[in-house]
C-alpha cells in the first residue's frame, strides 16, 4: 500500500460522497447492531461460568414423581448434600438457603435497610464457588454462628463505608458481627445475595423453633425442599451415575417413600435451559445470534452491491492504468485500499456507536453490559464477517480484473456485466427476503404480546394491589379488615395465600377421593383464601357456591374445572368428598378456569381452602382512589410493628413483570428488525440512484422523445419492484415457519392470519416504492438537456 | 521498428463475424511519423490497438524491434508496453481523481522510477507542454486542449520509442489541435516514432507518410513532402 493508492482511494471516496456515506453508514450500523447483539448473547451465555471448573458444577432439582418434567422444584432437602458426599465422584457438595426479604438494622445509627436477601452458606460454599472477598477471611465466617459477610454495596448502604469489619448489625432480633466484605455478586450469577451468614446459624434456629415435625435438625429434615444443593463432580464422573446414587440414597433415607426424583443439571446450562426442560431462553439466544448474522449479511450485501455496481465506473480508470502499464497486482491493491479505508472508517464508527448506545441498550435489555475494546469474541465475529464480505465483494472485481479488456473498459464496458447484475439482483432479493421476514415476524410478535396483555385471565386484575403482611399483623387480621372496610377508597379486602396470583406454584400430589385410580398422579395447586377472595377477584362459578366465612368452611373445598376434569368426576360435582393433606371435606363450588400461572402454561388443577398460613392482603380499590387506599393500608400496617417495611404491588405490574422478558425480547426484536430494514432500504436507495445515474442519458433521450414522468419512474422501478415481489414469496413461508415455532412456546397464542402477511408485503412494497420513486422522480424531473450535455 | 505481415483480425459476436483487418501489411521505420487515414469502421483503431499490444491478433506476424511479439502473453506485452509505447486518445482518458502532476507521474510509478527522479521528469515534460502552472489541478478543471497536452505529456514522460495517437485532435478546435500537432512534431524531431490515426488531411500533413485504409486493408501509401 503506497501513498498513491491511499490518495486515490481517498479522492474517489470524496468524489462519491453519497456512495461512501451509504457504504460506511450501512456497514457501521450493521456492525454496531451485530456487536450489541453479540454482547447480549455473550452475557446470556456467561451465566455461572466465572467459577473454576464451572463445567463440572451441578445443581440438584426435584421433580415430582409421575409428573414428567412439569412440576419441578428448584430446591432440594438439606441432607441431599450430605448423601451426595458419600459418592467418591462428588468432589465438593454444598447447600445453601435464602431468606428473601430481610431487614437489617445498623444499631448505632438506627438505619434500617430492607429487602435484603440473606444467603445461609455451609462451609463448602466458598471452595465450590468463586465469590472473591474484598476484606476478611473465608474461615472466620464459620467460626461463630453470628458472623456475617456483607457485599460491598450492602456495607455501603448500611454503614456508608466498606471498611466495616467488626461492626455490628441487627437482623432477626439477633446481633451479627461483620467479619468480611465480599464483592457484589456478578450480574450473571444465578446465586445472588446481600448478606452471607453461616448455615450453622440457620441450623441452630431451626432446632430452636422445634424443627419440622419429627425432624429436629436440618441434617435430618427430608421434607423441606427450600435448600439449594450444588456439587462439583470429578472430571471422569458420569452425572447420571451420581444422580442414581443420590436418588437411591434418598429413597433409602425416606424408607422407600417415593415422592420425588432428583436431577443433576449443569449449573452453567440452567440459565438457558431451565430444570423443567424449557428451552425458550436458549431459543431467544439462538434467534438473536441469527439476527446478528443476518444484520451483518444485510450490511455486507449493501457493500457488495454498491461496490460491484460502481466497478463499472472504475472500469475506465482501470483501463487507462492498464494501458499505461499497471500490473494486475498493482490494480488489485489500488482498489483494495479503497475497501480498507471504508471498512476502517465503518469499524471506528461502529465502535463509537456501540459505546454511545450501550446505556440505552442496557435500559431496554435490562442488563448491565459494557463493551471492552479487548473483547476478543466480538472482534473474532466481526472480523469473520468482514473477511466474508471482502471475499464476496472481491470476487467480482477480481474476475473483472482477470478477464479485463483494456479497450472495452475505456469505452465503459465490462466483460461480465451480465453476471454482475444477476449477482446484484440475487443479493437484493436475499436482503429483502430477510427484511420482509423480519417485518412479518415483528407484526406477529406484536400481535401475540398484545394478545397476552388483553387475554381474560378469568379475573379482574385492575385496581387490585397486594400487601405482604408480617406475622404480627396477620394475627390481627379481623381488626385490619374491619378498619379498612370503613375506608371509602377501598371496596374490599381479603387475606390469601396467593403471594402472586399470576405465578403461583404451591402444589402437591397429596389429594385423595373415593374412586381415585391407582395410576393417578394428579398434581394440584393449593391456596388458602377467605370468603372475600372470590368476589374480590371476580372469579366465576360454574357450579356451587363461595365459602361462607363460617366454621363449616374448614371442611369445604372450592376447586377449578380442570381439577374435576382430571379427577374424572361427573356433574354435579358439589358434594363430592375428597381430602387434601389428609384433611377431609366436600367440594362446595367449582370455578371456571383462571390463570394462576404464566400463559406459557395451560391452566392446571387448583384447590382453594381455608387451611395453612396465609399472609398476602388483597385490596380492591377504584380508579383515582389508589393513592388514598394505599395510604390507608400503610397506616394500618404501621400499627403492628415488625422488622418488615410496608410494600405494595399492583396486580397489573405483577402481570407486566411476569412478561417483562417477553416484552423486552419483543422490543429488542423490533429495534433490530428496524435496523435491518433501514439498512436494506438504504441499499435499495443507493442502487436506484446508481441505476438512474447510468441510465441518465437514456432518460434524457426518452424525455426528448416524449416520455412522461410516470413512465420514467415506472421504467426505473419495475425491475426493483419485481425483486421485492420475489422476496415476499420467499419470506412468507419462512416467517410462517419461524413464527409457528416461536408461538408454540405459548399455551395461549394468537392466530397467524393471512392479513399479517399481506400487511408485511404491502409495507415492503411501499417502502421500496417510496425509496425508488423518490429517486426515479428526481431523475425524471431533471432537465434532459443537462443529462445529454453531460456525455 | 514495426513490421506487420498478413495480419488478420476478426470480431466475433453471437450472430456475426466482422473482419476488422484483412491480410494487412505495414512497415514503420524508427523515427518515422506515420498518419493512418480511412473511412469510419475501416479498422484504424483496431490496427493501432494491435500495434500498441492492447489487443491480440488472430493471424499473421508482428515484429517489434526485431522481436516477434504476436504470441506474447499479457504479462510480457504489458512489460514491453510500459517501457516502449505511449498512448494518446481522442477522449483524453485522464484519471479524474489524480491531479495533472499525478496523472503524468503514473507511468513512472509503474516502471519503478524513484520519486526524486520522477519529480524531475514530470516537471520537465510539463514544462515542455506548457502546463506547469496547472500541475495541481484536476482534469475537470482544464480545457480540452490543456487536457490533451497533459495526455501527451503522460504519453512521453517515460521517453517511449513509439507514440500511438488515435485521433488526438478529434475533440479539439483547430488552434488547440495545432498545438498538439506541433508537440507531436517536436517529439518526432527528437527521435520518437509516431503512428497517428486521423480524419483530418490538415493533421496528416504533419506526418512523413500517410497510409490509407479501406475495409481492413491498406489501399494506398503516400509520402508527404
Ligand atoms: N469490440 C468489437 N466488437 C465487434 N466488432 C468491433 C469491435 N470493435 C470494432 N469492431 C468492428 O471492427 C471494425 C473496425 O473498427 P475500428 O474501431 O477499428 O474502426 P475505425 O476505423 O477506428 O473507425 P472510426 O474512424 O469510426 O473510429 C468495424 O466494423 C467495427 O464495427
Ligand atoms: Mg477509431
mmCIF file of C-alpha atoms in Angstrom, chain A residues 240-464:
data_model
loop_
_atom_site.group_PDB
_atom_site.id
_atom_site.type_symbol
_atom_site.label_atom_id
_atom_site.label_comp_id
_atom_site.label_asym_id
_atom_site.label_seq_id
_atom_site.Cartn_x
_atom_site.Cartn_y
_atom_site.Cartn_z
ATOM 1 C CA UNK A 240 -26.314 -39.845 35.682
ATOM 2 C CA UNK A 241 -24.452 -42.309 37.922
ATOM 3 C CA UNK A 242 -24.283 -39.691 40.654
ATOM 4 C CA UNK A 243 -27.972 -38.865 40.093
ATOM 5 C CA UNK A 244 -28.906 -42.505 40.540
ATOM 6 C CA UNK A 245 -26.732 -42.708 43.607
ATOM 7 C CA UNK A 246 -28.389 -39.676 45.209
ATOM 8 C CA UNK A 247 -31.878 -40.896 44.284
ATOM 9 C CA UNK A 248 -31.430 -44.327 45.823
ATOM 10 C CA UNK A 249 -29.709 -42.922 48.912
ATOM 11 C CA UNK A 250 -32.619 -40.543 49.424
ATOM 12 C CA UNK A 251 -35.195 -43.281 48.831
ATOM 13 C CA UNK A 252 -33.450 -45.369 51.462
ATOM 14 C CA UNK A 253 -33.393 -42.455 53.902
ATOM 15 C CA UNK A 254 -37.132 -41.978 53.374
ATOM 16 C CA UNK A 255 -37.745 -45.678 53.871
ATOM 17 C CA UNK A 256 -38.883 -46.210 50.334
ATOM 18 C CA UNK A 257 -41.477 -43.435 50.181
ATOM 19 C CA UNK A 258 -41.098 -42.182 46.651
ATOM 20 C CA UNK A 259 -42.199 -38.562 46.142
ATOM 21 C CA UNK A 260 -39.555 -37.013 44.006
ATOM 22 C CA UNK A 261 -36.818 -37.794 41.572
ATOM 23 C CA UNK A 262 -33.756 -35.617 41.673
ATOM 24 C CA UNK A 263 -31.928 -34.462 38.622
ATOM 25 C CA UNK A 264 -28.449 -33.028 38.298
ATOM 26 C CA UNK A 265 -28.234 -30.174 35.848
ATOM 27 C CA UNK A 266 -25.088 -28.409 34.872
ATOM 28 C CA UNK A 267 -25.280 -25.061 36.634
ATOM 29 C CA UNK A 268 -23.978 -23.139 33.629
ATOM 30 C CA UNK A 269 -26.777 -24.569 31.445
ATOM 31 C CA UNK A 270 -29.627 -23.713 33.758
ATOM 32 C CA UNK A 271 -29.862 -20.096 32.735
ATOM 33 C CA UNK A 272 -30.832 -21.040 29.199
ATOM 34 C CA UNK A 273 -32.424 -24.445 29.711
ATOM 35 C CA UNK A 274 -34.486 -24.451 32.867
ATOM 36 C CA UNK A 275 -34.723 -27.539 35.055
ATOM 37 C CA UNK A 276 -38.124 -28.409 33.601
ATOM 38 C CA UNK A 277 -36.532 -28.616 30.162
ATOM 39 C CA UNK A 278 -37.930 -25.312 28.927
ATOM 40 C CA UNK A 279 -35.556 -24.058 26.265
ATOM 41 C CA UNK A 280 -37.248 -20.799 25.390
ATOM 42 C CA UNK A 281 -34.383 -18.705 26.797
ATOM 43 C CA UNK A 282 -31.978 -20.719 24.684
ATOM 44 C CA UNK A 283 -34.148 -20.203 21.630
ATOM 45 C CA UNK A 284 -34.170 -16.466 22.179
ATOM 46 C CA UNK A 285 -30.379 -16.522 22.300
ATOM 47 C CA UNK A 286 -30.287 -18.552 19.104
ATOM 48 C CA UNK A 287 -32.716 -16.241 17.355
ATOM 49 C CA UNK A 288 -30.704 -13.219 18.365
ATOM 50 C CA UNK A 289 -27.487 -14.821 17.176
ATOM 51 C CA UNK A 290 -29.120 -15.446 13.841
ATOM 52 C CA UNK A 291 -30.343 -11.869 13.689
ATOM 53 C CA UNK A 292 -26.787 -10.679 14.326
ATOM 54 C CA UNK A 293 -25.583 -12.753 11.400
ATOM 55 C CA UNK A 294 -28.440 -11.526 9.210
ATOM 56 C CA UNK A 295 -27.685 -7.922 10.083
ATOM 57 C CA UNK A 296 -24.078 -8.440 9.085
ATOM 58 C CA UNK A 297 -25.242 -10.133 5.898
ATOM 59 C CA UNK A 298 -27.526 -7.238 5.041
ATOM 60 C CA UNK A 299 -24.748 -4.719 5.636
ATOM 61 C CA UNK A 300 -22.339 -6.838 3.614
ATOM 62 C CA UNK A 301 -24.792 -7.088 0.755
ATOM 63 C CA UNK A 302 -25.059 -3.322 0.586
ATOM 64 C CA UNK A 303 -21.344 -3.124 0.354
ATOM 65 C CA UNK A 304 -21.061 -5.819 -2.290
ATOM 66 C CA UNK A 305 -23.886 -4.361 -4.355
ATOM 67 C CA UNK A 306 -22.576 -0.861 -4.287
ATOM 68 C CA UNK A 307 -19.012 -1.812 -4.949
ATOM 69 C CA UNK A 308 -19.845 -4.091 -7.861
ATOM 70 C CA UNK A 309 -22.257 -1.510 -9.232
ATOM 71 C CA UNK A 310 -19.523 1.042 -9.033
ATOM 72 C CA UNK A 311 -16.905 -1.168 -10.608
ATOM 73 C CA UNK A 312 -18.440 -0.127 -13.933
ATOM 74 C CA UNK A 313 -17.428 3.360 -13.101
ATOM 75 C CA UNK A 314 -13.958 2.268 -12.134
ATOM 76 C CA UNK A 315 -13.613 0.393 -15.391
ATOM 77 C CA UNK A 316 -12.331 3.401 -17.269
ATOM 78 C CA UNK A 317 -9.733 4.137 -14.602
ATOM 79 C CA UNK A 318 -8.603 0.529 -14.652
ATOM 80 C CA UNK A 319 -8.410 0.624 -18.443
ATOM 81 C CA UNK A 320 -6.247 3.732 -18.510
ATOM 82 C CA UNK A 321 -3.932 2.379 -15.855
ATOM 83 C CA UNK A 322 -3.549 -0.869 -17.734
ATOM 84 C CA UNK A 323 -2.682 0.962 -20.947
ATOM 85 C CA UNK A 324 -0.079 2.927 -19.051
ATOM 86 C CA UNK A 325 1.381 -0.246 -17.620
ATOM 87 C CA UNK A 326 -0.177 -1.123 -14.277
ATOM 88 C CA UNK A 327 0.066 -4.788 -13.354
ATOM 89 C CA UNK A 328 -2.882 -6.775 -12.034
ATOM 90 C CA UNK A 329 -1.337 -6.783 -8.612
ATOM 91 C CA UNK A 330 -0.973 -3.053 -8.592
ATOM 92 C CA UNK A 331 -4.581 -2.633 -9.681
ATOM 93 C CA UNK A 332 -5.774 -5.040 -7.039
ATOM 94 C CA UNK A 333 -4.014 -3.126 -4.302
ATOM 95 C CA UNK A 334 -5.249 0.156 -5.633
ATOM 96 C CA UNK A 335 -8.852 -0.878 -5.275
ATOM 97 C CA UNK A 336 -8.325 -2.783 -2.052
ATOM 98 C CA UNK A 337 -7.087 0.381 -0.468
ATOM 99 C CA UNK A 338 -10.464 1.941 -1.004
ATOM 100 C CA UNK A 339 -12.111 -1.028 0.649
ATOM 101 C CA UNK A 340 -9.725 -0.879 3.581
ATOM 102 C CA UNK A 341 -10.485 2.806 4.066
ATOM 103 C CA UNK A 342 -14.234 2.154 4.007
ATOM 104 C CA UNK A 343 -14.071 -0.736 6.430
ATOM 105 C CA UNK A 344 -11.698 1.014 8.735
ATOM 106 C CA UNK A 345 -13.972 4.043 8.933
ATOM 107 C CA UNK A 346 -17.025 1.823 9.365
ATOM 108 C CA UNK A 347 -15.410 -0.102 12.221
ATOM 109 C CA UNK A 348 -14.389 3.092 14.007
ATOM 110 C CA UNK A 349 -17.881 4.461 13.602
ATOM 111 C CA UNK A 350 -19.411 1.168 14.747
ATOM 112 C CA UNK A 351 -17.308 1.121 17.904
ATOM 113 C CA UNK A 352 -18.315 4.701 18.623
ATOM 114 C CA UNK A 353 -21.963 3.794 18.044
ATOM 115 C CA UNK A 354 -21.690 0.830 20.383
ATOM 116 C CA UNK A 355 -20.229 2.964 23.154
ATOM 117 C CA UNK A 356 -22.904 5.548 22.549
ATOM 118 C CA UNK A 357 -25.768 3.057 22.568
ATOM 119 C CA UNK A 358 -24.765 0.807 25.445
ATOM 120 C CA UNK A 359 -26.533 2.837 28.170
ATOM 121 C CA UNK A 360 -29.837 2.945 26.308
ATOM 122 C CA UNK A 361 -29.362 -0.669 25.303
ATOM 123 C CA UNK A 362 -28.927 -1.710 28.924
ATOM 124 C CA UNK A 363 -32.081 0.169 29.797
ATOM 125 C CA UNK A 364 -34.032 -1.741 27.167
ATOM 126 C CA UNK A 365 -32.485 -5.138 27.691
ATOM 127 C CA UNK A 366 -32.407 -4.901 31.478
ATOM 128 C CA UNK A 367 -28.767 -5.863 31.571
ATOM 129 C CA UNK A 368 -25.602 -4.105 32.569
ATOM 130 C CA UNK A 369 -23.464 -4.790 29.554
ATOM 131 C CA UNK A 370 -20.310 -2.975 28.704
ATOM 132 C CA UNK A 371 -18.106 -3.167 25.675
ATOM 133 C CA UNK A 372 -14.398 -3.607 26.195
ATOM 134 C CA UNK A 373 -12.126 -2.984 23.233
ATOM 135 C CA UNK A 374 -10.339 -6.188 24.189
ATOM 136 C CA UNK A 375 -13.453 -8.317 23.786
ATOM 137 C CA UNK A 376 -11.892 -10.946 21.530
ATOM 138 C CA UNK A 377 -15.088 -12.812 20.785
ATOM 139 C CA UNK A 378 -16.682 -9.694 19.367
ATOM 140 C CA UNK A 379 -13.669 -8.991 17.211
ATOM 141 C CA UNK A 380 -13.487 -12.568 16.039
ATOM 142 C CA UNK A 381 -17.100 -12.423 14.956
ATOM 143 C CA UNK A 382 -16.682 -9.031 13.333
ATOM 144 C CA UNK A 383 -13.504 -9.948 11.502
ATOM 145 C CA UNK A 384 -15.064 -13.135 10.179
ATOM 146 C CA UNK A 385 -17.925 -11.039 8.881
ATOM 147 C CA UNK A 386 -15.549 -8.591 7.268
ATOM 148 C CA UNK A 387 -13.460 -11.283 5.627
ATOM 149 C CA UNK A 388 -16.567 -12.900 4.174
ATOM 150 C CA UNK A 389 -17.821 -9.537 2.955
ATOM 151 C CA UNK A 390 -14.497 -8.739 1.380
ATOM 152 C CA UNK A 391 -14.293 -12.105 -0.330
ATOM 153 C CA UNK A 392 -17.788 -11.661 -1.715
ATOM 154 C CA UNK A 393 -17.072 -8.105 -2.739
ATOM 155 C CA UNK A 394 -13.680 -9.001 -4.170
ATOM 156 C CA UNK A 395 -14.704 -11.978 -6.274
ATOM 157 C CA UNK A 396 -16.353 -9.914 -8.929
ATOM 158 C CA UNK A 397 -13.812 -7.134 -9.259
ATOM 159 C CA UNK A 398 -11.149 -9.825 -9.255
ATOM 160 C CA UNK A 399 -12.864 -11.711 -12.047
ATOM 161 C CA UNK A 400 -13.185 -8.474 -13.920
ATOM 162 C CA UNK A 401 -9.533 -7.678 -13.494
ATOM 163 C CA UNK A 402 -8.510 -11.008 -14.918
ATOM 164 C CA UNK A 403 -10.907 -11.120 -17.835
ATOM 165 C CA UNK A 404 -10.358 -7.495 -18.347
ATOM 166 C CA UNK A 405 -10.136 -5.922 -21.726
ATOM 167 C CA UNK A 406 -8.484 -2.562 -21.576
ATOM 168 C CA UNK A 407 -10.031 -1.251 -24.773
ATOM 169 C CA UNK A 408 -13.618 -2.103 -23.969
ATOM 170 C CA UNK A 409 -13.068 -0.785 -20.466
ATOM 171 C CA UNK A 410 -12.089 2.534 -21.964
ATOM 172 C CA UNK A 411 -15.451 2.512 -23.659
ATOM 173 C CA UNK A 412 -17.039 1.840 -20.270
ATOM 174 C CA UNK A 413 -17.876 -1.815 -20.863
ATOM 175 C CA UNK A 414 -17.063 -4.753 -18.702
ATOM 176 C CA UNK A 415 -16.930 -8.281 -19.969
ATOM 177 C CA UNK A 416 -19.114 -9.963 -17.363
ATOM 178 C CA UNK A 417 -21.562 -7.173 -16.896
ATOM 179 C CA UNK A 418 -24.445 -9.576 -17.097
ATOM 180 C CA UNK A 419 -23.403 -11.915 -14.284
ATOM 181 C CA UNK A 420 -22.562 -8.925 -12.214
ATOM 182 C CA UNK A 421 -26.096 -7.646 -12.463
ATOM 183 C CA UNK A 422 -27.523 -11.049 -11.747
ATOM 184 C CA UNK A 423 -25.467 -11.281 -8.582
ATOM 185 C CA UNK A 424 -26.727 -7.899 -7.510
ATOM 186 C CA UNK A 425 -30.329 -8.844 -8.119
ATOM 187 C CA UNK A 426 -29.969 -12.098 -6.227
ATOM 188 C CA UNK A 427 -28.469 -10.243 -3.303
ATOM 189 C CA UNK A 428 -31.254 -7.675 -3.279
ATOM 190 C CA UNK A 429 -33.784 -10.494 -3.217
ATOM 191 C CA UNK A 430 -31.934 -12.157 -0.350
ATOM 192 C CA UNK A 431 -31.701 -8.911 1.561
ATOM 193 C CA UNK A 432 -35.360 -8.116 1.129
ATOM 194 C CA UNK A 433 -36.391 -11.645 1.991
ATOM 195 C CA UNK A 434 -34.690 -11.146 5.342
ATOM 196 C CA UNK A 435 -36.263 -7.753 5.837
ATOM 197 C CA UNK A 436 -39.738 -8.944 4.963
ATOM 198 C CA UNK A 437 -39.376 -11.992 7.184
ATOM 199 C CA UNK A 438 -38.450 -9.641 9.988
ATOM 200 C CA UNK A 439 -41.346 -7.300 9.226
ATOM 201 C CA UNK A 440 -43.851 -10.136 9.303
ATOM 202 C CA UNK A 441 -42.292 -11.609 12.445
ATOM 203 C CA UNK A 442 -42.412 -8.243 14.148
ATOM 204 C CA UNK A 443 -46.104 -7.983 13.347
ATOM 205 C CA UNK A 444 -46.824 -11.453 14.669
ATOM 206 C CA UNK A 445 -44.769 -10.980 17.834
ATOM 207 C CA UNK A 446 -46.522 -7.687 18.443
ATOM 208 C CA UNK A 447 -49.892 -9.339 17.981
ATOM 209 C CA UNK A 448 -49.027 -12.148 20.390
ATOM 210 C CA UNK A 449 -47.761 -9.767 23.077
ATOM 211 C CA UNK A 450 -50.924 -7.732 22.719
ATOM 212 C CA UNK A 451 -52.997 -10.886 22.874
ATOM 213 C CA UNK A 452 -51.375 -11.772 26.177
ATOM 214 C CA UNK A 453 -51.889 -8.278 27.533
ATOM 215 C CA UNK A 454 -55.544 -8.395 26.696
ATOM 216 C CA UNK A 455 -56.321 -12.001 27.461
ATOM 217 C CA UNK A 456 -59.017 -12.648 30.009
ATOM 218 C CA UNK A 457 -57.226 -14.330 32.895
ATOM 219 C CA UNK A 458 -60.534 -15.258 34.438
ATOM 220 C CA UNK A 459 -60.416 -12.460 36.982
ATOM 221 C CA UNK A 460 -60.258 -8.706 37.067
ATOM 222 C CA UNK A 461 -56.733 -7.547 37.783
ATOM 223 C CA UNK A 462 -57.443 -3.843 37.596
ATOM 224 C CA UNK A 463 -57.240 -1.655 40.685
ATOM 225 C CA UNK A 464 -56.146 -4.559 42.868
#
